[in-house]
Short mmCIF file of C-alpha atoms and ligand atoms in Angstrom, two decimals:
data_model
loop_
_atom_site.label_atom_id
_atom_site.label_comp_id
_atom_site.label_asym_id
_atom_site.label_seq_id
_atom_site.Cartn_x
_atom_site.Cartn_y
_atom_site.Cartn_z
CA MET A 29 0.23 0.10 -0.18
CA SER A 30 1.31 3.43 -0.92
CA GLN A 31 1.96 5.87 1.32
CA ARG A 32 -0.03 8.48 -0.11
CA THR A 33 -3.28 6.27 0.67
CA ASN A 34 -2.00 5.97 3.99
CA ALA A 35 -1.70 9.49 4.64
CA HIS A 36 -4.65 9.94 3.11
CA ARG A 37 -6.51 7.59 5.64
CA SER A 38 -4.77 9.09 8.58
CA ALA A 39 -7.58 11.81 8.53
CA GLY A 40 -9.78 9.40 10.37
CA SER A 41 -12.96 11.44 9.26
CA GLY A 42 -13.63 10.26 5.87
CA GLY A 43 -10.21 11.22 4.47
CA ALA A 44 -10.40 14.95 5.36
CA ALA A 45 -8.24 16.49 2.66
CA PRO A 46 -8.06 20.36 3.27
CA ALA A 47 -11.38 21.99 2.73
CA ALA A 48 -12.56 23.06 -0.68
CA ALA A 49 -12.68 26.65 -1.61
CA GLU A 50 -15.72 28.84 0.09
CA PRO A 51 -17.05 32.01 -1.07
CA GLY A 52 -15.25 34.95 0.71
CA SER A 53 -12.24 36.45 0.94
CA VAL A 54 -10.14 33.69 2.82
CA LEU A 55 -7.41 31.94 0.50
CA ARG A 56 -8.22 28.60 0.63
CA PHE A 57 -5.68 26.06 0.13
CA ASP A 58 -6.80 24.51 -3.43
CA GLU A 59 -6.49 28.47 -4.65
CA VAL A 60 -2.68 28.19 -3.52
CA ARG A 61 -2.30 24.49 -5.07
CA GLU A 62 -3.68 25.49 -8.19
CA ASN A 63 -1.95 28.99 -8.60
CA PRO A 64 0.37 28.82 -11.91
CA ARG A 65 3.11 30.34 -10.12
CA VAL A 66 3.27 27.59 -7.32
CA ARG A 67 2.69 24.81 -10.08
CA ILE A 68 6.08 26.24 -11.83
CA TYR A 69 7.95 26.87 -7.92
CA VAL A 70 7.09 23.26 -7.03
CA ARG A 71 8.29 21.61 -10.40
CA LYS A 72 11.37 23.91 -10.70
CA ALA A 73 12.55 23.34 -7.14
CA ASP A 74 12.29 19.49 -7.69
CA GLU A 75 14.17 19.48 -11.00
CA ALA A 76 17.05 21.51 -9.02
CA LEU A 77 17.17 19.02 -6.52
CA ALA A 78 17.29 16.05 -9.25
CA GLU A 79 19.97 17.67 -10.96
CA ILE A 80 21.99 17.51 -7.56
CA GLY A 81 20.88 13.70 -6.99
CA TYR A 82 18.51 14.42 -4.02
CA THR A 83 15.16 12.34 -3.96
CA GLU A 84 11.73 13.51 -5.04
CA HIS A 85 10.75 16.60 -3.51
CA GLY A 86 8.04 17.63 -6.04
CA GLU A 87 3.88 17.33 -6.12
CA ARG A 88 4.07 13.80 -4.64
CA HIS A 89 6.34 15.33 -1.40
CA VAL A 90 4.68 18.79 -0.80
CA GLY A 91 0.95 17.33 -1.31
CA LEU A 92 1.49 14.60 1.16
CA VAL A 93 3.41 16.77 3.59
CA ALA A 94 0.08 19.60 3.08
CA ARG A 95 -2.31 16.64 3.85
CA ILE A 96 -0.63 15.02 6.74
CA ALA A 97 0.01 18.52 8.31
CA PHE A 98 -3.48 19.04 7.95
CA ASN A 99 -4.51 16.09 9.43
CA VAL A 100 -2.08 16.52 12.50
CA LEU A 101 -3.83 19.56 13.25
CA LYS A 102 -7.11 18.52 12.87
CA ARG A 103 -6.73 15.53 14.64
CA LEU A 104 -5.29 17.05 17.55
CA GLY A 105 -8.33 19.77 17.87
CA TYR A 106 -6.96 22.43 16.33
CA PRO A 107 -8.99 25.49 14.26
CA GLU A 108 -9.66 24.31 10.84
CA ARG A 109 -8.15 27.31 9.80
CA GLN A 110 -5.13 26.53 11.49
CA ALA A 111 -4.96 23.19 9.93
CA GLU A 112 -5.57 24.76 6.25
CA LEU A 113 -2.61 27.09 7.07
CA ALA A 114 -0.59 23.94 7.87
CA ALA A 115 -1.51 22.43 4.54
CA ILE A 116 -0.32 25.48 2.60
CA ALA A 117 2.85 25.73 4.34
CA GLY A 118 3.36 22.31 3.86
CA TYR A 119 2.73 22.67 0.18
CA LEU A 120 4.86 25.32 -0.17
CA HIS A 121 7.75 24.29 2.28
CA ASP A 122 10.46 22.92 -0.42
CA ILE A 123 9.98 25.95 -3.12
CA GLY A 124 13.29 27.41 -1.70
CA ASN A 125 15.01 24.63 -3.32
CA ALA A 126 14.48 26.28 -6.66
CA VAL A 127 17.08 28.79 -5.58
CA ASN A 128 19.89 26.61 -3.43
CA ARG A 129 19.59 23.52 -1.28
CA ASP A 130 21.32 25.44 1.80
CA HIS A 131 18.99 27.63 3.38
CA HIS A 132 16.33 26.54 1.17
CA ALA A 133 13.88 26.73 4.26
CA GLN A 134 14.51 30.57 4.77
CA ILE A 135 14.54 31.30 1.09
CA GLY A 136 11.30 29.35 0.52
CA ALA A 137 10.00 31.49 3.15
CA VAL A 138 10.52 34.78 1.34
CA MET A 139 9.59 33.40 -2.16
CA ALA A 140 6.09 32.47 -0.32
CA MET A 141 5.82 35.95 1.00
CA GLN A 142 5.58 37.10 -2.05
CA ILE A 143 3.07 34.55 -3.85
CA LEU A 144 0.75 34.96 -0.85
CA THR A 145 0.91 38.79 -0.70
CA ALA A 146 -0.10 38.76 -4.32
CA MET A 147 -3.14 36.22 -3.55
CA GLY A 148 -4.33 38.73 -0.87
CA MET A 149 -3.42 36.69 2.27
CA PRO A 150 -3.40 38.82 5.15
CA ASP A 151 -0.39 39.46 6.83
CA GLU A 152 -1.19 37.63 10.11
CA GLU A 153 -1.65 34.34 8.54
CA ILE A 154 1.32 34.86 5.92
CA LEU A 155 3.66 35.32 9.07
CA VAL A 156 2.73 31.82 10.06
CA VAL A 157 2.81 30.24 7.01
CA LEU A 158 6.36 31.67 6.77
CA GLY A 159 7.31 30.75 10.06
CA ALA A 160 6.48 27.20 9.39
CA ILE A 161 8.55 27.33 5.85
CA GLY A 162 11.40 28.96 7.35
CA ASN A 163 11.58 26.40 10.50
CA HIS A 164 11.00 23.05 8.60
CA HIS A 165 14.43 21.97 8.32
CA GLU A 166 15.89 19.85 11.11
CA ASN A 167 19.32 21.37 11.02
CA ASP A 168 18.50 25.10 11.77
CA GLY A 169 14.22 24.98 12.54
CA ASP A 170 12.41 25.21 15.55
CA PRO A 171 8.63 24.67 16.41
CA VAL A 172 7.56 28.08 16.41
CA SER A 173 4.12 27.77 16.21
CA PRO A 174 1.50 24.63 15.89
CA VAL A 175 1.36 25.17 12.12
CA ALA A 176 5.33 24.81 12.07
CA ALA A 177 5.39 21.96 14.16
CA ALA A 178 2.98 20.22 12.19
CA VAL A 179 4.70 20.92 8.83
CA THR A 180 8.01 19.71 10.61
CA LEU A 181 6.32 16.33 11.57
CA ALA A 182 4.98 15.66 8.26
CA ASP A 183 7.63 16.50 6.16
CA LYS A 184 10.16 14.28 8.46
CA SER A 185 7.52 11.24 8.16
CA ASP A 186 7.94 11.08 4.32
CA VAL A 187 10.35 8.11 4.04
CA HIS A 188 9.15 6.31 1.43
CA ARG A 189 10.72 3.92 -1.54
CA THR A 190 8.73 6.19 -4.44
CA ARG A 191 10.95 8.83 -3.68
CA VAL A 192 14.24 7.35 -5.02
CA ARG A 193 14.65 8.37 -8.69
CA ASN A 194 17.02 5.89 -9.87
CA PRO A 195 16.93 2.43 -7.88
CA ASP A 196 20.21 1.45 -9.33
CA MET A 197 21.53 4.29 -7.03
CA ILE A 198 20.68 2.41 -3.74
CA LYS A 199 23.81 0.33 -3.70
CA PHE A 200 25.86 3.73 -3.62
CA ASP A 201 23.98 6.34 -1.81
CA ILE A 202 22.30 5.95 1.80
CA HIS A 203 19.73 8.31 0.99
CA ASP A 204 18.49 6.43 -1.59
CA ARG A 205 19.02 3.01 0.13
CA VAL A 206 17.25 4.03 3.24
CA ASN A 207 14.29 5.69 1.50
CA TYR A 208 14.27 2.63 -1.17
CA ALA A 209 14.14 0.10 1.91
CA VAL A 210 10.76 1.83 3.30
CA GLU A 211 7.87 0.07 1.82
CA LYS A 212 5.19 1.64 4.07
CA SER A 213 5.12 4.75 6.25
CA PHE A 214 2.37 6.18 8.14
CA LEU A 215 2.05 9.05 11.03
CA ASN A 216 -0.11 7.64 13.28
CA VAL A 217 -1.91 10.32 15.61
CA ASP A 218 -3.63 9.05 18.34
CA GLU A 219 -5.29 11.90 20.13
CA ALA A 220 -6.62 10.12 22.68
CA GLY A 221 -3.53 8.74 24.08
CA LYS A 222 -1.58 11.81 23.36
CA GLN A 223 1.24 10.10 20.99
CA ILE A 224 1.99 10.62 17.34
CA THR A 225 3.66 7.49 15.97
CA LEU A 226 5.81 7.19 12.99
CA GLU A 227 5.07 3.49 11.70
CA LEU A 228 7.97 2.18 9.24
CA THR A 229 8.14 -1.28 7.37
CA VAL A 230 11.44 -1.76 6.15
CA ASP A 231 12.88 -4.27 4.18
CA THR A 232 16.24 -5.14 5.98
CA LYS A 233 17.53 -6.98 3.16
CA ILE A 234 18.07 -3.82 1.37
CA SER A 235 18.89 -1.35 4.28
CA GLN A 236 19.40 -2.19 7.99
CA VAL A 237 17.75 -0.47 10.77
CA MET A 238 20.98 1.52 11.89
CA GLU A 239 21.42 2.84 8.25
CA TYR A 240 18.26 4.74 9.18
CA PHE A 241 19.15 6.06 12.51
CA GLU A 242 22.46 7.02 10.82
CA ILE A 243 21.00 9.58 8.63
CA PHE A 244 17.84 10.25 10.01
CA MET A 245 18.62 10.97 13.81
CA THR A 246 18.25 14.82 13.44
CA ARG A 247 15.17 14.32 11.66
CA MET A 248 13.66 12.17 14.75
CA VAL A 249 14.74 15.03 17.02
CA ALA A 250 13.02 17.52 15.42
CA SER A 251 9.85 15.41 15.25
CA ARG A 252 10.07 14.65 18.64
CA LYS A 253 10.41 18.36 19.35
CA SER A 254 7.42 19.41 17.36
CA ALA A 255 5.35 16.59 19.21
CA LYS A 256 6.18 18.18 22.31
CA PHE A 257 5.49 21.72 21.31
CA LEU A 258 1.98 20.11 20.38
CA GLY A 259 1.43 18.54 23.53
CA VAL A 260 2.25 15.01 22.45
CA SER A 261 4.83 12.57 22.40
CA PHE A 262 6.60 11.08 19.70
CA GLY A 263 7.39 7.64 18.79
CA LEU A 264 8.76 5.51 16.23
CA THR A 265 7.84 1.80 15.54
CA VAL A 266 9.69 -0.39 12.90
CA ASN A 267 8.49 -3.48 11.43
CA GLY A 268 6.25 -3.60 14.25
CA ASN A 269 8.61 -3.07 16.89
CA ARG A 270 8.53 0.22 19.22
CA LEU A 271 11.92 1.78 19.12
CA THR A 272 11.36 4.97 21.05
FE1 FE2 B 310 13.25 20.74 2.87
FE1 FE2 B 311 10.48 18.49 2.50
#
């Protein structure tokens, strides 16, 4: 089963995707996703990363991050609009890669400001989105708001076979190998138990679990920090075994 399906199912409330556009002045998620500039920026950011050998960061990745970030806040009882801002931030979070991989979070926030301003989003909302985009990277970001925490949790949970562009590379590249080994990835939000668990199914013939930790330790620390900000604990299971 694909990760896309799992993430969608994680809504738990009839597969709640971000709310459909309503008449009025509020900028909806769908309008942002369908915006011609956004489409170009998302595509070009992914193309730039393809050039330097990174895993998939395009429509699939950002669409998934948007959906998971929305679901995290929705399931934890945050207001619908806050969840929608998380979806918008999730969709735009990696556009900075079109400029440079380094500091792509902060660069992307500035780019998003221009897009969202032109689309008429009020500054109070824009700043929430920018804070989430600018803080999503595990090395230099912090959960500065519930929206930022949700985007970070969603982004770090996207480890999956389908992100590997060239399976021939798994022999040589640890990132490709680890991603390729992950057959299933599901961010389970247990609102009653106040716990978020990243559930991974890993083919250990392709990559040992130790390799996962070798490259993803900082991501797990960022996830735990974000979960704590939201008042829940963070756990990880690999092939049904709880590791944290
Ligand atoms: Fe990123
Ligand atoms: Fe990302």
